[in-house]
Amino acid sequence: SKTTGNELMNQNKRLYHYTSVDATLKILQTQKLRLNNLTAMDDPEEAKSEDSYNAGRWVFTSSWTTLRDNKKMFQAYGMSGEGVCISLPEYPFYTMFGNPLQKNKLFMQSIGVIEPVYFTRGTEIYTEKYNLMFLPAKVEQISVIYTDYEDLLYPKVSNKTSKGLSYFDGLLGKYKDLKWSYQKEIRYRLRPTLINNMHRPLNENDYEQMMSGVIYAKISENCPVDYIDIPINLRNIEIILGSRVDN
C-alpha cells in the first residue's frame, strides 16, 4: 500500500472539537482520533432505528463543529470551560491505495484477491484483528442535518425483499433532533461490516443467503469493538484553552 496524503484536507477550512484536557493529551500522544459508536453520543436516541437499536453499534463517529471558541459549546462539551477547543484543517486522515483486506486470512481464503482501493490508514488494523470490512473504505465526512421528521431520526435500516434482506445504514448518524441545531455539527463516520459470514458466492441464491447472514449480524449482534482509533495529521493543530483552564 502507498500513502497518497490528505487529498481532502483543506488548509483554509478548519473544524473544531470541544473536549477535556486529558482527551486532548491522549490525541497528541497517540496522534489518533477516536470514533465512538452511536450509543456513546450525547443523544442516546441516535443509536435507534425503526427496526433495530443494535444498528447504531455498527456506526462510528467523531463530532466536530464549524463553531470556533464558542461559549455554549465550551459549556456543553468543553468541561464547562475547564476543557479545550481543538482546531484542525478538515479531514486530517491519511489515505492509502491498496488492498486493506490483504492481511485478513479469513477474507483472503473465502473471497480472495480484490482490486486495489483508496482506504483510510488505520482501518486495516481492525480488518486484520477483528474481521471488520469498512464500506465505504474511507472515513466519511458528513454535515449533520437537524429535523423533527421521525422517519429520518429513526430510519428503517433493513427491508425484506423477494430475494432476502436489504440493509441501508447511510441515514444513521446523519440526522439529529432540532434541539441540537446549535451545534452546527460536522461528523467523521465509519461503518464496518463483519467478514465472518462472507464467502465467494456460488450463484445468485447463495449470494442472497450470504448477504442475509451479514445483515442479520448487524441487526442482532454487537460489533466486536466499541470504538475505533484512526491516525490523523496533527500538523497545523490549534488548541484553544477554556476560560477556566488552570495554566
PDB file of C-alpha atoms in Angstrom:
ATOM      1  CA  SER A   1       0.000   0.000   0.000  1.00  0.00           C
ATOM      2  CA  LYS A   2       1.157   3.533  -0.560  1.00  0.00           C
ATOM      3  CA  THR A   3       0.140   6.772   1.104  1.00  0.00           C
ATOM      4  CA  THR A   4      -1.465   9.383  -1.106  1.00  0.00           C
ATOM      5  CA  GLY A   5      -1.620  12.053   1.593  1.00  0.00           C
ATOM      6  CA  ASN A   6      -4.580  14.071   2.783  1.00  0.00           C
ATOM      7  CA  GLU A   7      -6.194  14.781  -0.548  1.00  0.00           C
ATOM      8  CA  LEU A   8      -9.320  16.176   1.100  1.00  0.00           C
ATOM      9  CA  MET A   9      -7.522  18.295   3.671  1.00  0.00           C
ATOM     10  CA  ASN A  10      -8.372  21.941   3.105  1.00  0.00           C
ATOM     11  CA  GLN A  11      -5.912  24.141   4.958  1.00  0.00           C
ATOM     12  CA  ASN A  12      -8.241  27.121   4.681  1.00  0.00           C
ATOM     13  CA  LYS A  13     -11.249  25.363   6.213  1.00  0.00           C
ATOM     14  CA  ARG A  14     -10.938  24.314   9.830  1.00  0.00           C
ATOM     15  CA  LEU A  15     -13.205  22.322  12.112  1.00  0.00           C
ATOM     16  CA  TYR A  16     -13.393  22.367  15.912  1.00  0.00           C
ATOM     17  CA  HIS A  17     -13.700  19.684  18.573  1.00  0.00           C
ATOM     18  CA  TYR A  18     -14.541  20.515  22.211  1.00  0.00           C
ATOM     19  CA  THR A  19     -13.207  18.084  24.774  1.00  0.00           C
ATOM     20  CA  SER A  20     -11.275  17.647  28.035  1.00  0.00           C
ATOM     21  CA  VAL A  21      -7.597  18.389  28.619  1.00  0.00           C
ATOM     22  CA  ASP A  22      -6.941  14.671  29.261  1.00  0.00           C
ATOM     23  CA  ALA A  23      -8.590  13.638  25.989  1.00  0.00           C
ATOM     24  CA  THR A  24      -6.549  16.275  24.147  1.00  0.00           C
ATOM     25  CA  LEU A  25      -3.304  14.995  25.662  1.00  0.00           C
ATOM     26  CA  LYS A  26      -4.197  11.476  24.519  1.00  0.00           C
ATOM     27  CA  ILE A  27      -4.797  12.712  20.956  1.00  0.00           C
ATOM     28  CA  LEU A  28      -1.427  14.483  20.990  1.00  0.00           C
ATOM     29  CA  GLN A  29       0.383  11.450  22.416  1.00  0.00           C
ATOM     30  CA  THR A  30      -1.146   8.833  20.121  1.00  0.00           C
ATOM     31  CA  GLN A  31      -1.745  11.067  17.080  1.00  0.00           C
ATOM     32  CA  LYS A  32      -5.051   9.263  16.698  1.00  0.00           C
ATOM     33  CA  LEU A  33      -8.700  10.301  16.718  1.00  0.00           C
ATOM     34  CA  ARG A  34     -11.271   8.079  18.424  1.00  0.00           C
ATOM     35  CA  LEU A  35     -14.580   7.354  16.717  1.00  0.00           C
ATOM     36  CA  ASN A  36     -17.251   6.005  19.094  1.00  0.00           C
ATOM     37  CA  ASN A  37     -20.380   4.114  18.150  1.00  0.00           C
ATOM     38  CA  LEU A  38     -23.711   5.917  18.234  1.00  0.00           C
ATOM     39  CA  THR A  39     -24.672   4.551  21.657  1.00  0.00           C
ATOM     40  CA  ALA A  40     -21.966   6.831  23.123  1.00  0.00           C
ATOM     41  CA  MET A  41     -23.315  10.056  21.574  1.00  0.00           C
ATOM     42  CA  ASP A  42     -24.832  12.905  23.625  1.00  0.00           C
ATOM     43  CA  ASP A  43     -28.273  11.875  22.361  1.00  0.00           C
ATOM     44  CA  PRO A  44     -28.802   8.133  23.034  1.00  0.00           C
ATOM     45  CA  GLU A  45     -31.782   8.191  20.666  1.00  0.00           C
ATOM     46  CA  GLU A  46     -29.329   8.393  17.768  1.00  0.00           C
ATOM     47  CA  ALA A  47     -28.456   4.730  18.060  1.00  0.00           C
ATOM     48  CA  LYS A  48     -32.044   3.699  17.400  1.00  0.00           C
ATOM     49  CA  SER A  49     -33.583   2.859  14.079  1.00  0.00           C
ATOM     50  CA  GLU A  50     -37.190   1.928  13.420  1.00  0.00           C
ATOM     51  CA  ASP A  51     -36.340  -1.759  13.395  1.00  0.00           C
ATOM     52  CA  SER A  52     -33.144  -2.169  15.425  1.00  0.00           C
ATOM     53  CA  TYR A  53     -31.450  -0.457  18.348  1.00  0.00           C
ATOM     54  CA  ASN A  54     -28.393  -2.552  17.617  1.00  0.00           C
ATOM     55  CA  ALA A  55     -27.670  -0.948  14.236  1.00  0.00           C
ATOM     56  CA  GLY A  56     -26.178   2.095  15.978  1.00  0.00           C
ATOM     57  CA  ARG A  57     -23.432  -0.092  17.417  1.00  0.00           C
ATOM     58  CA  TRP A  58     -22.091  -0.538  13.873  1.00  0.00           C
ATOM     59  CA  VAL A  59     -21.830   3.180  13.066  1.00  0.00           C
ATOM     60  CA  PHE A  60     -18.825   5.077  14.478  1.00  0.00           C
ATOM     61  CA  THR A  61     -18.466   8.847  14.540  1.00  0.00           C
ATOM     62  CA  SER A  62     -16.363  11.716  15.832  1.00  0.00           C
ATOM     63  CA  SER A  63     -18.171  15.020  16.369  1.00  0.00           C
ATOM     64  CA  TRP A  64     -16.763  18.344  15.172  1.00  0.00           C
ATOM     65  CA  THR A  65     -18.286  21.751  14.520  1.00  0.00           C
ATOM     66  CA  THR A  66     -17.818  24.924  12.495  1.00  0.00           C
ATOM     67  CA  LEU A  67     -18.042  26.993  15.723  1.00  0.00           C
ATOM     68  CA  ARG A  68     -14.718  28.355  16.969  1.00  0.00           C
ATOM     69  CA  ASP A  69     -14.184  29.284  20.622  1.00  0.00           C
ATOM     70  CA  ASN A  70     -17.928  29.169  21.265  1.00  0.00           C
ATOM     71  CA  LYS A  71     -19.153  29.767  24.816  1.00  0.00           C
ATOM     72  CA  LYS A  72     -22.154  27.434  24.577  1.00  0.00           C
ATOM     73  CA  MET A  73     -20.058  24.629  23.100  1.00  0.00           C
ATOM     74  CA  PHE A  74     -17.425  25.091  25.805  1.00  0.00           C
ATOM     75  CA  GLN A  75     -20.160  24.875  28.423  1.00  0.00           C
ATOM     76  CA  ALA A  76     -21.671  21.700  26.948  1.00  0.00           C
ATOM     77  CA  TYR A  77     -18.609  19.786  25.706  1.00  0.00           C
ATOM     78  CA  GLY A  78     -15.526  21.680  26.926  1.00  0.00           C
ATOM     79  CA  MET A  79     -15.943  20.708  30.563  1.00  0.00           C
ATOM     80  CA  SER A  80     -17.778  23.959  31.391  1.00  0.00           C
ATOM     81  CA  GLY A  81     -14.730  25.967  30.370  1.00  0.00           C
ATOM     82  CA  GLU A  82     -12.183  23.651  32.008  1.00  0.00           C
ATOM     83  CA  GLY A  83     -11.524  21.863  28.704  1.00  0.00           C
ATOM     84  CA  VAL A  84     -10.213  22.890  25.319  1.00  0.00           C
ATOM     85  CA  CYS A  85     -11.303  23.501  21.742  1.00  0.00           C
ATOM     86  CA  ILE A  86      -9.125  21.620  19.238  1.00  0.00           C
ATOM     87  CA  SER A  87      -8.868  23.088  15.759  1.00  0.00           C
ATOM     88  CA  LEU A  88      -7.606  21.155  12.720  1.00  0.00           C
ATOM     89  CA  PRO A  89      -7.863  21.545   8.951  1.00  0.00           C
ATOM     90  CA  GLU A  90     -10.832  19.495   7.818  1.00  0.00           C
ATOM     91  CA  TYR A  91     -10.319  15.812   7.025  1.00  0.00           C
ATOM     92  CA  PRO A  92      -6.999  15.165   8.814  1.00  0.00           C
ATOM     93  CA  PHE A  93      -6.870  11.475   7.863  1.00  0.00           C
ATOM     94  CA  TYR A  94      -4.260   9.638   5.784  1.00  0.00           C
ATOM     95  CA  THR A  95      -5.486   7.973   2.619  1.00  0.00           C
ATOM     96  CA  MET A  96      -3.814   4.807   1.289  1.00  0.00           C
ATOM     97  CA  PHE A  97      -4.122   2.980  -2.015  1.00  0.00           C
ATOM     98  CA  GLY A  98      -4.003  -0.801  -1.957  1.00  0.00           C
ATOM     99  CA  ASN A  99      -5.835  -3.796  -0.507  1.00  0.00           C
ATOM    100  CA  PRO A 100      -6.873  -3.139   3.116  1.00  0.00           C
ATOM    101  CA  LEU A 101      -8.039  -6.767   3.402  1.00  0.00           C
ATOM    102  CA  GLN A 102      -4.816  -8.486   2.381  1.00  0.00           C
ATOM    103  CA  LYS A 103      -3.756  -9.355   5.938  1.00  0.00           C
ATOM    104  CA  ASN A 104      -7.120 -10.834   6.852  1.00  0.00           C
ATOM    105  CA  LYS A 105      -6.690 -14.587   6.387  1.00  0.00           C
ATOM    106  CA  LEU A 106     -10.426 -15.298   6.585  1.00  0.00           C
ATOM    107  CA  PHE A 107     -11.240 -12.885   3.772  1.00  0.00           C
ATOM    108  CA  MET A 108      -8.353 -13.939   1.549  1.00  0.00           C
ATOM    109  CA  GLN A 109      -9.294 -17.610   1.949  1.00  0.00           C
ATOM    110  CA  SER A 110     -13.027 -17.154   1.433  1.00  0.00           C
ATOM    111  CA  ILE A 111     -13.166 -14.289  -1.087  1.00  0.00           C
ATOM    112  CA  GLY A 112      -9.666 -13.889  -2.496  1.00  0.00           C
ATOM    113  CA  VAL A 113      -7.920 -11.015  -4.233  1.00  0.00           C
ATOM    114  CA  ILE A 114      -9.780  -7.752  -4.836  1.00  0.00           C
ATOM    115  CA  GLU A 115      -8.916  -4.673  -6.868  1.00  0.00           C
ATOM    116  CA  PRO A 116      -6.878  -2.004  -5.015  1.00  0.00           C
ATOM    117  CA  VAL A 117      -8.956   0.781  -3.463  1.00  0.00           C
ATOM    118  CA  TYR A 118      -8.428   4.047  -1.620  1.00  0.00           C
ATOM    119  CA  PHE A 119      -8.874   3.498   2.108  1.00  0.00           C
ATOM    120  CA  THR A 120      -8.197   5.291   5.386  1.00  0.00           C
ATOM    121  CA  ARG A 121      -4.955   4.321   7.079  1.00  0.00           C
ATOM    122  CA  GLY A 122      -5.633   2.535  10.363  1.00  0.00           C
ATOM    123  CA  THR A 123      -8.799   0.722   9.292  1.00  0.00           C
ATOM    124  CA  GLU A 124      -6.723  -2.223   8.036  1.00  0.00           C
ATOM    125  CA  ILE A 125      -5.674  -2.957  11.641  1.00  0.00           C
ATOM    126  CA  TYR A 126      -9.314  -3.576  12.600  1.00  0.00           C
ATOM    127  CA  THR A 127      -9.792  -5.686   9.482  1.00  0.00           C
ATOM    128  CA  GLU A 128      -6.875  -7.915  10.437  1.00  0.00           C
ATOM    129  CA  LYS A 129      -7.641  -8.143  14.157  1.00  0.00           C
ATOM    130  CA  TYR A 130     -11.446  -8.088  14.318  1.00  0.00           C
ATOM    131  CA  ASN A 131     -12.581  -9.309  10.857  1.00  0.00           C
ATOM    132  CA  LEU A 132     -14.157  -5.950  10.016  1.00  0.00           C
ATOM    133  CA  MET A 133     -14.551  -4.617   6.483  1.00  0.00           C
ATOM    134  CA  PHE A 134     -15.312  -0.920   6.012  1.00  0.00           C
ATOM    135  CA  LEU A 135     -17.833   0.254   3.440  1.00  0.00           C
ATOM    136  CA  PRO A 136     -17.040   2.908   2.310  1.00  0.00           C
ATOM    137  CA  ALA A 137     -13.338   2.136   2.765  1.00  0.00           C
ATOM    138  CA  LYS A 138     -12.541   5.747   3.675  1.00  0.00           C
ATOM    139  CA  VAL A 139     -13.751   7.848   6.595  1.00  0.00           C
ATOM    140  CA  GLU A 140     -16.832   9.803   5.530  1.00  0.00           C
ATOM    141  CA  GLN A 141     -17.247  13.491   6.312  1.00  0.00           C
ATOM    142  CA  ILE A 142     -20.908  14.422   6.740  1.00  0.00           C
ATOM    143  CA  SER A 143     -22.802  17.543   7.760  1.00  0.00           C
ATOM    144  CA  VAL A 144     -25.442  16.718  10.371  1.00  0.00           C
ATOM    145  CA  ILE A 145     -28.981  17.658   9.352  1.00  0.00           C
ATOM    146  CA  TYR A 146     -31.418  18.743  12.074  1.00  0.00           C
ATOM    147  CA  THR A 147     -35.032  17.683  11.695  1.00  0.00           C
ATOM    148  CA  ASP A 148     -38.209  16.705  13.531  1.00  0.00           C
ATOM    149  CA  TYR A 149     -39.167  14.027  10.983  1.00  0.00           C
ATOM    150  CA  GLU A 150     -39.228  10.695  12.795  1.00  0.00           C
ATOM    151  CA  ASP A 151     -38.690   8.752   9.563  1.00  0.00           C
ATOM    152  CA  LEU A 152     -35.250  10.381   9.364  1.00  0.00           C
ATOM    153  CA  LEU A 153     -34.478  10.303  13.088  1.00  0.00           C
ATOM    154  CA  TYR A 154     -35.448   6.616  13.338  1.00  0.00           C
ATOM    155  CA  PRO A 155     -34.890   5.230   9.830  1.00  0.00           C
ATOM    156  CA  LYS A 156     -35.718   1.692   8.812  1.00  0.00           C
ATOM    157  CA  VAL A 157     -32.367   0.036   8.034  1.00  0.00           C
ATOM    158  CA  SER A 158     -33.489  -3.434   6.934  1.00  0.00           C
ATOM    159  CA  ASN A 159     -36.116  -4.444   4.431  1.00  0.00           C
ATOM    160  CA  LYS A 160     -37.377  -7.824   3.325  1.00  0.00           C
ATOM    161  CA  THR A 161     -37.387  -8.326  -0.414  1.00  0.00           C
ATOM    162  CA  SER A 162     -38.318 -11.240  -2.634  1.00  0.00           C
ATOM    163  CA  LYS A 163     -34.636 -12.200  -2.653  1.00  0.00           C
ATOM    164  CA  GLY A 164     -33.986 -11.816   1.063  1.00  0.00           C
ATOM    165  CA  LEU A 165     -32.935  -8.836   3.160  1.00  0.00           C
ATOM    166  CA  SER A 166     -31.602  -5.443   2.124  1.00  0.00           C
ATOM    167  CA  TYR A 167     -29.732  -3.152   4.504  1.00  0.00           C
ATOM    168  CA  PHE A 168     -29.031   0.574   4.424  1.00  0.00           C
ATOM    169  CA  ASP A 169     -27.369   2.366   7.337  1.00  0.00           C
ATOM    170  CA  GLY A 170     -26.435   5.545   5.455  1.00  0.00           C
ATOM    171  CA  LEU A 171     -29.006   7.612   7.385  1.00  0.00           C
ATOM    172  CA  LEU A 172     -27.667   6.606  10.817  1.00  0.00           C
ATOM    173  CA  GLY A 173     -25.552   9.325  12.400  1.00  0.00           C
ATOM    174  CA  LYS A 174     -26.640  11.868   9.785  1.00  0.00           C
ATOM    175  CA  TYR A 175     -29.815  13.288  11.347  1.00  0.00           C
ATOM    176  CA  LYS A 176     -30.415  14.776  14.794  1.00  0.00           C
ATOM    177  CA  ASP A 177     -33.354  16.353  16.588  1.00  0.00           C
ATOM    178  CA  LEU A 178     -33.877  20.089  16.075  1.00  0.00           C
ATOM    179  CA  LYS A 179     -32.972  20.775  19.724  1.00  0.00           C
ATOM    180  CA  TRP A 180     -29.309  20.074  18.852  1.00  0.00           C
ATOM    181  CA  SER A 181     -29.156  22.521  15.932  1.00  0.00           C
ATOM    182  CA  TYR A 182     -26.985  24.989  17.879  1.00  0.00           C
ATOM    183  CA  GLN A 183     -24.084  22.524  17.500  1.00  0.00           C
ATOM    184  CA  LYS A 184     -23.619  23.063  13.740  1.00  0.00           C
ATOM    185  CA  GLU A 185     -22.052  19.628  13.713  1.00  0.00           C
ATOM    186  CA  ILE A 186     -19.756  18.028  11.161  1.00  0.00           C
ATOM    187  CA  ARG A 187     -19.033  14.330  11.631  1.00  0.00           C
ATOM    188  CA  TYR A 188     -16.430  11.828  10.602  1.00  0.00           C
ATOM    189  CA  ARG A 189     -18.039   8.410  10.185  1.00  0.00           C
ATOM    190  CA  LEU A 190     -17.022   4.778   9.668  1.00  0.00           C
ATOM    191  CA  ARG A 191     -19.380   1.847   9.019  1.00  0.00           C
ATOM    192  CA  PRO A 192     -17.808  -1.590   9.495  1.00  0.00           C
ATOM    193  CA  THR A 193     -19.278  -4.943   8.492  1.00  0.00           C
ATOM    194  CA  LEU A 194     -18.310  -8.346   9.865  1.00  0.00           C
ATOM    195  CA  ILE A 195     -16.430 -10.547   7.401  1.00  0.00           C
ATOM    196  CA  ASN A 196     -17.216 -13.810   9.259  1.00  0.00           C
ATOM    197  CA  ASN A 197     -20.293 -14.644   7.193  1.00  0.00           C
ATOM    198  CA  MET A 198     -18.741 -13.847   3.826  1.00  0.00           C
ATOM    199  CA  HIS A 199     -17.517 -16.170   1.088  1.00  0.00           C
ATOM    200  CA  ARG A 200     -17.259 -16.167  -2.684  1.00  0.00           C
ATOM    201  CA  PRO A 201     -20.870 -16.934  -3.712  1.00  0.00           C
ATOM    202  CA  LEU A 202     -21.554 -19.894  -5.979  1.00  0.00           C
ATOM    203  CA  ASN A 203     -24.647 -18.341  -7.552  1.00  0.00           C
ATOM    204  CA  GLU A 204     -27.230 -15.595  -7.050  1.00  0.00           C
ATOM    205  CA  ASN A 205     -29.189 -17.527  -4.415  1.00  0.00           C
ATOM    206  CA  ASP A 206     -26.006 -18.232  -2.494  1.00  0.00           C
ATOM    207  CA  TYR A 207     -25.151 -14.530  -2.649  1.00  0.00           C
ATOM    208  CA  GLU A 208     -28.572 -13.552  -1.280  1.00  0.00           C
ATOM    209  CA  GLN A 209     -28.254 -16.054   1.576  1.00  0.00           C
ATOM    210  CA  MET A 210     -24.774 -14.766   2.404  1.00  0.00           C
ATOM    211  CA  MET A 211     -25.920 -11.134   2.478  1.00  0.00           C
ATOM    212  CA  SER A 212     -28.889 -12.054   4.677  1.00  0.00           C
ATOM    213  CA  GLY A 213     -26.420 -13.531   7.183  1.00  0.00           C
ATOM    214  CA  VAL A 214     -24.274 -10.392   7.065  1.00  0.00           C
ATOM    215  CA  ILE A 215     -27.295  -8.160   7.588  1.00  0.00           C
ATOM    216  CA  TYR A 216     -28.711 -10.287  10.394  1.00  0.00           C
ATOM    217  CA  ALA A 217     -25.398  -9.967  12.261  1.00  0.00           C
ATOM    218  CA  LYS A 218     -25.549  -6.163  12.099  1.00  0.00           C
ATOM    219  CA  ILE A 219     -29.133  -6.122  13.312  1.00  0.00           C
ATOM    220  CA  SER A 220     -28.853  -8.665  16.109  1.00  0.00           C
ATOM    221  CA  GLU A 221     -25.197  -8.837  17.222  1.00  0.00           C
ATOM    222  CA  ASN A 222     -22.847  -6.342  18.831  1.00  0.00           C
ATOM    223  CA  CYS A 223     -19.851  -5.038  16.932  1.00  0.00           C
ATOM    224  CA  PRO A 224     -16.648  -6.596  18.355  1.00  0.00           C
ATOM    225  CA  VAL A 225     -15.277  -3.116  19.163  1.00  0.00           C
ATOM    226  CA  ASP A 226     -16.830  -0.129  20.967  1.00  0.00           C
ATOM    227  CA  TYR A 227     -14.543   2.464  19.379  1.00  0.00           C
ATOM    228  CA  ILE A 228     -12.087   2.858  16.515  1.00  0.00           C
ATOM    229  CA  ASP A 229      -8.836   4.837  16.773  1.00  0.00           C
ATOM    230  CA  ILE A 230      -7.602   6.279  13.473  1.00  0.00           C
ATOM    231  CA  PRO A 231      -4.248   8.069  12.830  1.00  0.00           C
ATOM    232  CA  ILE A 232      -4.546  11.770  11.997  1.00  0.00           C
ATOM    233  CA  ASN A 233      -2.242  14.507  10.779  1.00  0.00           C
ATOM    234  CA  LEU A 234      -1.700  16.958  13.650  1.00  0.00           C
ATOM    235  CA  ARG A 235       0.256  19.432  11.584  1.00  0.00           C
ATOM    236  CA  ASN A 236      -1.295  22.904  11.949  1.00  0.00           C
ATOM    237  CA  ILE A 237      -3.246  21.927  15.061  1.00  0.00           C
ATOM    238  CA  GLU A 238      -4.514  24.799  17.194  1.00  0.00           C
ATOM    239  CA  ILE A 239      -5.613  24.364  20.816  1.00  0.00           C
ATOM    240  CA  ILE A 240      -7.840  26.991  22.399  1.00  0.00           C
ATOM    241  CA  LEU A 241      -7.958  26.841  26.187  1.00  0.00           C
ATOM    242  CA  GLY A 242     -11.249  27.196  28.028  1.00  0.00           C
ATOM    243  CA  SER A 243     -11.697  30.199  30.279  1.00  0.00           C
ATOM    244  CA  ARG A 244     -11.353  28.088  33.424  1.00  0.00           C
ATOM    245  CA  VAL A 245      -8.282  26.045  32.440  1.00  0.00           C
ATOM    246  CA  ASP A 246      -5.544  26.238  35.079  1.00  0.00           C
ATOM    247  CA  ASN A 247      -2.361  27.294  33.276  1.00  0.00           C
TER     248      ASN A 247
END
